[in-house]
Amino acid sequence: MSEIRSRPSSTHDPSYVNLLVEDTMTDPNNHSKADHLDDNLNPLVSSSANTSDQQENDQDFPKTRLFGYSFNTVVLVTHFNIFLYSAAFWIQNAVFPYLSKELGADPVVFGYLQTTFALVQLAGGPLFGRFGDLFGSRLAMMLSFWAAASTYFLLGVSTNMPLLFLSRLPSVFMHAMQAGQMIVTDVCSSKQRADALGKLGISYGVGMVVGPVAGGLIAKYFSLEKAAFAACILSFISIILIYMYIPRTVKKVTHADSDKNVFNIKKIIDLLKAPGAMFLISIKIATGIPMGIFQSMFSIVALDLFKLPPEQNSYIMSYIGVMAMIVQGIGIGVVTKKFSELNILFGSAFTLAVSYLLLSFTSTVLEMCLVFIPMTIGLTFQNVITTSALTHTVSDADTGAMLGLSMAVNSLIRSLSPTIGGYMLASYGFESFGYLGFVTCMAVTLVLFWKKRSTPD
């Protein structure tokens, strides 16, 4: 199959320090806004590294000395803000199902709440990107944290179901990860861009580990509402840091509206027609929906089926976050050196199919934690490799737009999954999640096996 081909491993440095140490912080003037729309961008996705040096726009940003190294202050503060954003989100995420249950939400209503959040975020993504284009990435990041703080505050003061649903609405602009990608893209050279964007995921991952534990402890020793208020306070701290340390303008952008119309339907259709694009997107949807359903209902399952208190539920979330960081930081670089993308997709789909089948038979927390190991490995490789392979289906000029389309697929899955998951859990039980995942992932495995057989080495 020509559209999925062997690709050499990226040259990303696993050292977090090397990301932030300033070498030459430059950026081309002619890159599309779509270059930094994808919250799931990873180190394997190649940026326009071959852009001419003559297109680089040298800028002088302040430096910070830390542990004997010189850091770009803008990048350092951006990473810290992404950590705070992730920590705050996972603090409230750890207590949200318990708050909603106290207000009378059953699994179906909880699914509606999750769907509302996903739909609001899906609708706000293009608007947020346009806002960043017009007013700059600094103001865009401040807007995202204002939205986050409003969401968490309304959650903390919710005393009835309508107010709980209302708390989801400010999240329409809660896109701090996207804003961080804008800033990093602006201040880093094109050669550093893919590595820098990928390492933003590590900062987010650290927050994903810390946040659930902090949320569980605050809920245990104080209250569920105070955990939501703590997330609100962290968001306000980020606003102050952005105002103090992020320059008003990090890059001068020349707009060409005729070429950068976010709502250009014809462009999206052309991308979908690219050789292999629909095949890869179909794989992304088929393997993503079962996981989206399971993730959206996991807190309810942990509460109702496994009887986990908030702090233990938080520990499991952190455990998953640590595994994902290890796979993304170490495993991907090793595996992509030895296997083609098609072989990796085949292996990860089969791993997911087996994991889902095992999930259907889990009855204890220990068994579930053991199943999470192959499931996390398979899912991480699926997400990274499908994103990487999608960039191979279009020219270098359109890779950013294709990554934006990939993000839209993820948002669509998050929008549909909670409602489907709530219905499945109420009607067929927890085991149905595993059976659905086994069927869809095994179907993907068989299709990929056929592709392997029909593709010459």
mmCIF file with all atom_site columns, N, CA, C and O in Angstrom, residues 307-327:
data_model
loop_
_atom_site.group_PDB
_atom_site.id
_atom_site.type_symbol
_atom_site.label_atom_id
_atom_site.label_alt_id
_atom_site.label_comp_id
_atom_site.label_asym_id
_atom_site.label_entity_id
_atom_site.label_seq_id
_atom_site.pdbx_PDB_ins_code
_atom_site.Cartn_x
_atom_site.Cartn_y
_atom_site.Cartn_z
_atom_site.occupancy
_atom_site.B_iso_or_equiv
_atom_site.pdbx_formal_charge
_atom_site.auth_seq_id
_atom_site.auth_comp_id
_atom_site.auth_asym_id
_atom_site.auth_atom_id
_atom_site.pdbx_PDB_model_num
ATOM 1  N N  . LYS A 1 307 ? -16.538 0.270 43.083 1.00 0.00 ? 307 LYS A N  1
ATOM 2  C CA . LYS A 1 307 ? -16.704 0.933 44.383 1.00 0.00 ? 307 LYS A CA 1
ATOM 3  C C  . LYS A 1 307 ? -15.452 1.693 44.817 1.00 0.00 ? 307 LYS A C  1
ATOM 4  O O  . LYS A 1 307 ? -15.081 1.688 45.999 1.00 0.00 ? 307 LYS A O  1
ATOM 5  N N  . LEU A 1 308 ? -14.818 2.361 43.879 1.00 0.00 ? 308 LEU A N  1
ATOM 6  C CA . LEU A 1 308 ? -13.597 3.092 44.200 1.00 0.00 ? 308 LEU A CA 1
ATOM 7  C C  . LEU A 1 308 ? -13.937 4.477 44.744 1.00 0.00 ? 308 LEU A C  1
ATOM 8  O O  . LEU A 1 308 ? -14.730 5.203 44.147 1.00 0.00 ? 308 LEU A O  1
ATOM 9  N N  . PRO A 1 309 ? -13.315 4.880 45.853 1.00 0.00 ? 309 PRO A N  1
ATOM 10 C CA . PRO A 1 309 ? -13.480 6.261 46.319 1.00 0.00 ? 309 PRO A CA 1
ATOM 11 C C  . PRO A 1 309 ? -12.726 7.206 45.386 1.00 0.00 ? 309 PRO A C  1
ATOM 12 O O  . PRO A 1 309 ? -11.898 6.766 44.576 1.00 0.00 ? 309 PRO A O  1
ATOM 13 N N  . PRO A 1 310 ? -12.957 8.516 45.485 1.00 0.00 ? 310 PRO A N  1
ATOM 14 C CA . PRO A 1 310 ? -12.328 9.460 44.562 1.00 0.00 ? 310 PRO A CA 1
ATOM 15 C C  . PRO A 1 310 ? -10.813 9.366 44.496 1.00 0.00 ? 310 PRO A C  1
ATOM 16 O O  . PRO A 1 310 ? -10.225 9.437 43.415 1.00 0.00 ? 310 PRO A O  1
ATOM 17 N N  . GLU A 1 311 ? -10.150 9.186 45.658 1.00 0.00 ? 311 GLU A N  1
ATOM 18 C CA . GLU A 1 311 ? -8.681  9.188 45.625 1.00 0.00 ? 311 GLU A CA 1
ATOM 19 C C  . GLU A 1 311 ? -8.129  7.960 44.897 1.00 0.00 ? 311 GLU A C  1
ATOM 20 O O  . GLU A 1 311 ? -7.126  8.052 44.181 1.00 0.00 ? 311 GLU A O  1
ATOM 21 N N  . GLN A 1 312 ? -8.771  6.778 45.048 1.00 0.00 ? 312 GLN A N  1
ATOM 22 C CA . GLN A 1 312 ? -8.282  5.590 44.345 1.00 0.00 ? 312 GLN A CA 1
ATOM 23 C C  . GLN A 1 312 ? -8.569  5.665 42.848 1.00 0.00 ? 312 GLN A C  1
ATOM 24 O O  . GLN A 1 312 ? -7.747  5.238 42.038 1.00 0.00 ? 312 GLN A O  1
ATOM 25 N N  . ASN A 1 313 ? -9.694  6.231 42.494 1.00 0.00 ? 313 ASN A N  1
ATOM 26 C CA . ASN A 1 313 ? -9.993  6.472 41.085 1.00 0.00 ? 313 ASN A CA 1
ATOM 27 C C  . ASN A 1 313 ? -8.930  7.385 40.476 1.00 0.00 ? 313 ASN A C  1
ATOM 28 O O  . ASN A 1 313 ? -8.473  7.192 39.342 1.00 0.00 ? 313 ASN A O  1
ATOM 29 N N  . SER A 1 314 ? -8.491  8.368 41.257 1.00 0.00 ? 314 SER A N  1
ATOM 30 C CA . SER A 1 314 ? -7.470  9.303 40.792 1.00 0.00 ? 314 SER A CA 1
ATOM 31 C C  . SER A 1 314 ? -6.132  8.597 40.593 1.00 0.00 ? 314 SER A C  1
ATOM 32 O O  . SER A 1 314 ? -5.382  8.899 39.655 1.00 0.00 ? 314 SER A O  1
ATOM 33 N N  . TYR A 1 315 ? -5.805  7.653 41.478 1.00 0.00 ? 315 TYR A N  1
ATOM 34 C CA . TYR A 1 315 ? -4.543  6.933 41.344 1.00 0.00 ? 315 TYR A CA 1
ATOM 35 C C  . TYR A 1 315 ? -4.499  6.132 40.038 1.00 0.00 ? 315 TYR A C  1
ATOM 36 O O  . TYR A 1 315 ? -3.460  6.051 39.373 1.00 0.00 ? 315 TYR A O  1
ATOM 37 N N  . ILE A 1 316 ? -5.628  5.539 39.661 1.00 0.00 ? 316 ILE A N  1
ATOM 38 C CA . ILE A 1 316 ? -5.678  4.764 38.419 1.00 0.00 ? 316 ILE A CA 1
ATOM 39 C C  . ILE A 1 316 ? -5.482  5.675 37.211 1.00 0.00 ? 316 ILE A C  1
ATOM 40 O O  . ILE A 1 316 ? -4.767  5.341 36.259 1.00 0.00 ? 316 ILE A O  1
ATOM 41 N N  . MET A 1 317 ? -6.100  6.864 37.234 1.00 0.00 ? 317 MET A N  1
ATOM 42 C CA . MET A 1 317 ? -5.905  7.818 36.138 1.00 0.00 ? 317 MET A CA 1
ATOM 43 C C  . MET A 1 317 ? -4.436  8.214 36.015 1.00 0.00 ? 317 MET A C  1
ATOM 44 O O  . MET A 1 317 ? -3.889  8.303 34.908 1.00 0.00 ? 317 MET A O  1
ATOM 45 N N  . SER A 1 318 ? -3.795  8.439 37.152 1.00 0.00 ? 318 SER A N  1
ATOM 46 C CA . SER A 1 318 ? -2.372  8.792 37.130 1.00 0.00 ? 318 SER A CA 1
ATOM 47 C C  . SER A 1 318 ? -1.529  7.637 36.617 1.00 0.00 ? 318 SER A C  1
ATOM 48 O O  . SER A 1 318 ? -0.548  7.835 35.884 1.00 0.00 ? 318 SER A O  1
ATOM 49 N N  . TYR A 1 319 ? -1.898  6.432 36.996 1.00 0.00 ? 319 TYR A N  1
ATOM 50 C CA . TYR A 1 319 ? -1.202  5.221 36.528 1.00 0.00 ? 319 TYR A CA 1
ATOM 51 C C  . TYR A 1 319 ? -1.261  5.120 35.004 1.00 0.00 ? 319 TYR A C  1
ATOM 52 O O  . TYR A 1 319 ? -0.253  4.852 34.338 1.00 0.00 ? 319 TYR A O  1
ATOM 53 N N  . ILE A 1 320 ? -2.444  5.387 34.436 1.00 0.00 ? 320 ILE A N  1
ATOM 54 C CA . ILE A 1 320 ? -2.588  5.359 32.978 1.00 0.00 ? 320 ILE A CA 1
ATOM 55 C C  . ILE A 1 320 ? -1.746  6.463 32.344 1.00 0.00 ? 320 ILE A C  1
ATOM 56 O O  . ILE A 1 320 ? -1.098  6.267 31.310 1.00 0.00 ? 320 ILE A O  1
ATOM 57 N N  . GLY A 1 321 ? -1.749  7.650 32.968 1.00 0.00 ? 321 GLY A N  1
ATOM 58 C CA . GLY A 1 321 ? -0.965  8.754 32.441 1.00 0.00 ? 321 GLY A CA 1
ATOM 59 C C  . GLY A 1 321 ? 0.521   8.467 32.401 1.00 0.00 ? 321 GLY A C  1
ATOM 60 O O  . GLY A 1 321 ? 1.212   8.803 31.437 1.00 0.00 ? 321 GLY A O  1
ATOM 61 N N  . VAL A 1 322 ? 1.039   7.823 33.442 1.00 0.00 ? 322 VAL A N  1
ATOM 62 C CA . VAL A 1 322 ? 2.465   7.474 33.485 1.00 0.00 ? 322 VAL A CA 1
ATOM 63 C C  . VAL A 1 322 ? 2.804   6.486 32.371 1.00 0.00 ? 322 VAL A C  1
ATOM 64 O O  . VAL A 1 322 ? 3.815   6.621 31.679 1.00 0.00 ? 322 VAL A O  1
ATOM 65 N N  . MET A 1 323 ? 1.953   5.482 32.181 1.00 0.00 ? 323 MET A N  1
ATOM 66 C CA . MET A 1 323 ? 2.207   4.505 31.120 1.00 0.00 ? 323 MET A CA 1
ATOM 67 C C  . MET A 1 323 ? 2.218   5.161 29.745 1.00 0.00 ? 323 MET A C  1
ATOM 68 O O  . MET A 1 323 ? 3.078   4.874 28.904 1.00 0.00 ? 323 MET A O  1
ATOM 69 N N  . ALA A 1 324 ? 1.265   6.064 29.507 1.00 0.00 ? 324 ALA A N  1
ATOM 70 C CA . ALA A 1 324 ? 1.202   6.736 28.214 1.00 0.00 ? 324 ALA A CA 1
ATOM 71 C C  . ALA A 1 324 ? 2.444   7.572 27.974 1.00 0.00 ? 324 ALA A C  1
ATOM 72 O O  . ALA A 1 324 ? 2.977   7.624 26.852 1.00 0.00 ? 324 ALA A O  1
ATOM 73 N N  . MET A 1 325 ? 2.942   8.234 29.008 1.00 0.00 ? 325 MET A N  1
ATOM 74 C CA . MET A 1 325 ? 4.156   9.050 28.867 1.00 0.00 ? 325 MET A CA 1
ATOM 75 C C  . MET A 1 325 ? 5.368   8.184 28.544 1.00 0.00 ? 325 MET A C  1
ATOM 76 O O  . MET A 1 325 ? 6.216   8.555 27.722 1.00 0.00 ? 325 MET A O  1
ATOM 77 N N  . ILE A 1 326 ? 5.463   7.007 29.172 1.00 0.00 ? 326 ILE A N  1
ATOM 78 C CA . ILE A 1 326 ? 6.594   6.111 28.920 1.00 0.00 ? 326 ILE A CA 1
ATOM 79 C C  . ILE A 1 326 ? 6.558   5.611 27.482 1.00 0.00 ? 326 ILE A C  1
ATOM 80 O O  . ILE A 1 326 ? 7.577   5.609 26.777 1.00 0.00 ? 326 ILE A O  1
ATOM 81 N N  . VAL A 1 327 ? 5.381   5.211 27.027 1.00 0.00 ? 327 VAL A N  1
ATOM 82 C CA . VAL A 1 327 ? 5.255   4.713 25.657 1.00 0.00 ? 327 VAL A CA 1
ATOM 83 C C  . VAL A 1 327 ? 5.567   5.807 24.656 1.00 0.00 ? 327 VAL A C  1
ATOM 84 O O  . VAL A 1 327 ? 6.311   5.604 23.687 1.00 0.00 ? 327 VAL A O  1
#
